[in-house]
């Protein structure tokens, strides 16, 4: 082997996989402009169809998995990928919570399949959109819609250094306060999911005077019952509250339960009606 | 020091120029969007003239005032805490040194910044600085960066004339008029104390001299001589401000109440409302907890250790081998309020609360520390049955 070939062989092999998703998280990796060359020097990018047609056979030391499981074929393929991967990291709201497509979990898939597609019989799909961890063991879940590129680089640096990634699981409120942002719901009355949402985006929306949309999923101690009361106080009706919990992380257990609690409470028939 | 001066609004502008010319970085209240914040003041026009505020649990609103007051508002969104104790700072940097066999060379970060002039700091926040001085600078191991930033600070305090509905400094004895002497150190609390007076006789600031440096500043702006009548007017304003406060903490008993409330059923009640979002601790002018986190680059060539504000409301805060010691929000809220209103006294000889009310206004769930303390007091008197052991 040449020196270059030996050098390539000693770097850990990285694979990037896609399931049901918009590719935005993979693009976050390509958007690491300043760090991209360092990443390419630190790992051997062996499988990454979004970036290159060249394919190097597995097994892979590190797999990054984007997207959720929505078809029987997905189920088969994720087990194959797990078997070929040393460390498996899921990236983004689809892979960690089922994504926006997890709205199907509350819908009748048969019904809209027949409405949307001319030949629904060609489709092979599941009734649900589920995170990767519902099917195989996952070593680390990186949140976000899309993932934050700084956090993605941190996860790669931590993998290479054999240490734990520095990814906080506290609320977006911490990021607002560290940045010196003025609290949006308190100073302007706009609803905000920040108190129940995990940090990581750098409090992007509140930094521009908008409430948080919950792109990074529930924080480690989310109290959605209390936030629901606060959203109601700020003037949101039940339908709107259900919708804010059912976006990119609709399938995250805490947000899913919160939306169902609001939906059930608002559909409860007053005393004297059906029991 | 019985030396009263009178500053006009023009003199206030001259005072800012004088401080800046003397090399101070002037930090004071300014309007940023929907709130008044503490930031650098470059001229008198940076002050929020004609802006007032209303503060309620989970609500903060600004409104226009028609009297042109420069300090017609209560506690700004953030105190002066980040001025001396920034939210994130580098403690040291390390670089791999290939000439020394790949060992790391460590550079300590040093603070080399202009001295600070705190302009318009309120009594509550000034007391919080004094508390931080004890916690961070007066013990065996001093915080080097904090101590360096505090060196040579000039304090132009403003007696509070417009407390919000969330304020309760009067009940804690921490305002609205600041004590002339820091009770812990015996040193003067301020160089100058201004009280803004707007009446038929005009718009002016009654200035009380706290130090020789304060007198020199008053001389530099050629402030007119005042009288005891002016001082009486200033005291009248802060007495009225104290009388308007509706919230209170029972200063004499709260330490004992918290000690007796470890098993209170109130904790489950408050935890059902608490979002564990950390806002109360982030806006608290005395909360000082931090964590350190290390960052390294992809190649492992350089690393930095950062010190970042942390909060006892996050799960990671009490994480040790095996898990967090305070897993539930119940345990975290109990820890926070007990430290503020009780164990802080045992630790540092004073309460850790100054009555600024920020934790009430900026809590998205509107949890009120005075109401929680009062409820715990009522329940401990009633002898409530002990709740199950909390984890």
XYZ file of C-alpha atoms in Angstrom, chain A residues 1-201:
201
model
C 0.000 0.000 0.000
C 1.055 3.581 -0.558
C 1.516 5.896 2.415
C -1.705 7.677 1.503
C -3.593 4.396 1.360
C -2.239 3.327 4.761
C -3.182 6.705 6.194
C -6.702 6.380 4.822
C -7.007 2.886 6.232
C -6.176 4.057 9.782
C -8.837 6.750 9.888
C -12.257 5.673 11.187
C -14.751 5.024 8.402
C -17.804 7.291 8.433
C -21.113 6.425 6.780
C -24.111 8.753 6.463
C -27.520 7.095 5.929
C -30.895 8.465 4.993
C -34.433 7.317 5.854
C -37.691 9.311 5.655
C -36.417 12.887 5.866
C -35.767 16.084 3.940
C -31.935 15.736 3.800
C -31.546 18.932 5.818
C -29.478 17.291 8.544
C -27.099 15.773 6.006
C -26.807 19.237 4.499
C -25.862 20.536 7.952
C -22.802 18.294 7.695
C -21.971 19.697 4.258
C -22.597 23.187 5.637
C -19.707 22.756 8.089
C -17.634 24.787 5.645
C -14.819 25.813 7.965
C -14.598 22.383 9.580
C -15.296 20.204 6.537
C -11.652 19.758 5.567
C -10.731 18.920 9.157
C -13.565 16.375 9.238
C -12.354 14.825 5.971
C -8.852 14.599 7.452
C -10.054 13.090 10.717
C -12.410 10.466 9.297
C -12.582 8.489 6.076
C -15.890 9.487 4.467
C -16.756 6.022 3.179
C -20.483 6.225 2.401
C -22.307 9.532 1.932
C -24.538 9.555 -1.205
C -25.611 13.147 -0.535
C -21.978 14.178 -1.099
C -20.288 11.526 -3.256
C -21.146 8.525 -5.447
C -18.015 6.691 -4.288
C -18.931 3.825 -1.999
C -16.537 2.044 0.320
C -17.762 -1.254 1.759
C -18.525 -1.578 5.464
C -18.223 -2.182 8.321
C -18.127 1.437 9.462
C -16.725 2.773 12.731
C -19.285 5.582 12.812
C -22.716 5.789 11.186
C -24.794 8.943 11.167
C -28.446 8.143 10.497
C -30.962 10.693 9.284
C -34.704 10.093 8.897
C -37.470 8.015 10.419
C -38.753 4.499 9.804
C -41.894 4.565 7.636
C -41.749 1.439 5.425
C -41.150 -2.300 5.895
C -38.006 -1.868 3.766
C -36.738 0.780 6.236
C -37.108 -1.732 9.061
C -34.985 -4.298 7.228
C -32.355 -1.747 6.189
C -31.844 -0.153 9.640
C -31.066 -3.576 11.139
C -28.502 -4.138 8.364
C -26.916 -0.744 9.057
C -26.823 -1.413 12.776
C -25.007 -4.689 12.113
C -22.395 -2.889 10.002
C -21.826 0.030 12.405
C -19.564 0.378 15.418
C -21.093 3.563 16.808
C -24.511 4.585 15.527
C -25.615 8.191 16.002
C -29.052 9.377 14.911
C -29.241 12.971 13.708
C -32.275 15.228 13.647
C -35.929 15.254 14.674
C -36.954 12.564 12.119
C -34.396 10.063 13.345
C -34.822 10.868 17.045
C -38.616 11.448 17.231
C -40.196 10.430 13.919
C -40.235 13.918 12.391
C -43.171 15.899 11.030
C -44.267 12.741 9.215
C -45.136 11.255 12.614
C -48.414 13.178 12.241
C -49.537 10.012 10.443
C -49.513 8.342 13.870
C -52.767 10.224 14.593
C -54.272 9.719 11.104
C -55.775 6.979 8.997
C -52.978 6.139 6.566
C -55.268 3.980 4.386
C -57.639 6.877 3.914
C -55.187 9.501 2.705
C -53.139 7.003 0.718
C -56.229 6.345 -1.369
C -56.834 10.076 -1.829
C -53.273 11.175 -2.608
C -51.992 8.452 -4.916
C -53.388 7.315 -8.283
C -52.213 3.746 -7.646
C -52.056 3.274 -3.884
C -51.531 -0.450 -4.416
C -47.919 0.294 -5.480
C -47.173 1.785 -2.044
C -45.724 -0.253 0.737
C -45.856 1.840 3.868
C -46.270 1.532 7.610
C -49.064 3.105 9.633
C -46.540 4.954 11.749
C -43.376 7.049 11.522
C -41.037 6.051 14.319
C -37.561 7.027 15.494
C -34.568 4.807 14.771
C -34.228 3.927 18.462
C -37.635 2.217 18.323
C -36.034 -0.417 16.074
C -32.334 -0.778 16.907
C -29.921 0.223 19.677
C -28.667 3.783 19.187
C -25.457 5.033 20.789
C -26.279 8.733 20.725
C -29.214 10.883 19.604
C -28.512 14.391 18.284
C -31.642 16.531 18.287
C -32.832 19.339 16.059
C -34.721 20.228 12.910
C -32.235 20.505 11.441
C -29.343 19.568 13.718
C -27.038 22.406 14.716
C -23.762 22.130 12.812
C -21.734 23.169 15.849
C -23.304 20.321 17.830
C -22.688 17.922 14.936
C -18.986 18.826 14.869
C -18.944 18.445 18.669
C -20.371 14.919 18.393
C -17.714 14.034 15.791
C -14.936 15.570 17.932
C -16.203 13.673 20.968
C -16.304 10.389 18.985
C -12.741 10.939 17.753
C -11.536 11.926 21.225
C -13.319 9.035 22.931
C -15.222 11.366 25.242
C -18.816 12.316 25.995
C -20.255 15.019 23.711
C -20.873 18.402 25.334
C -24.561 18.589 24.408
C -26.712 20.182 27.107
C -30.185 18.760 27.762
C -31.523 21.785 29.641
C -34.131 24.201 28.274
C -33.854 26.824 25.533
C -34.379 29.406 28.326
C -30.791 28.820 29.449
C -29.486 29.743 26.000
C -31.656 32.871 25.930
C -30.366 34.007 29.274
C -26.715 33.207 28.472
C -27.085 35.319 25.312
C -28.801 38.176 27.161
C -32.082 37.754 25.238
C -35.159 39.297 26.776
C -37.814 36.633 27.425
C -40.270 36.732 24.492
C -43.482 35.454 26.156
C -43.018 37.565 29.285
C -42.018 40.850 27.644
C -44.249 40.629 24.556
C -46.893 37.995 25.330
C -46.043 35.701 22.402
C -46.387 31.966 23.087
C -43.035 30.151 23.327
C -42.118 26.478 23.728
C -38.667 27.376 25.107
C -39.316 26.273 28.716
C -40.080 22.680 27.653
C -37.662 22.473 24.721
C -34.078 21.270 24.756
C -31.369 23.827 24.009
C -29.022 23.446 21.051
C -30.141 25.924 18.393
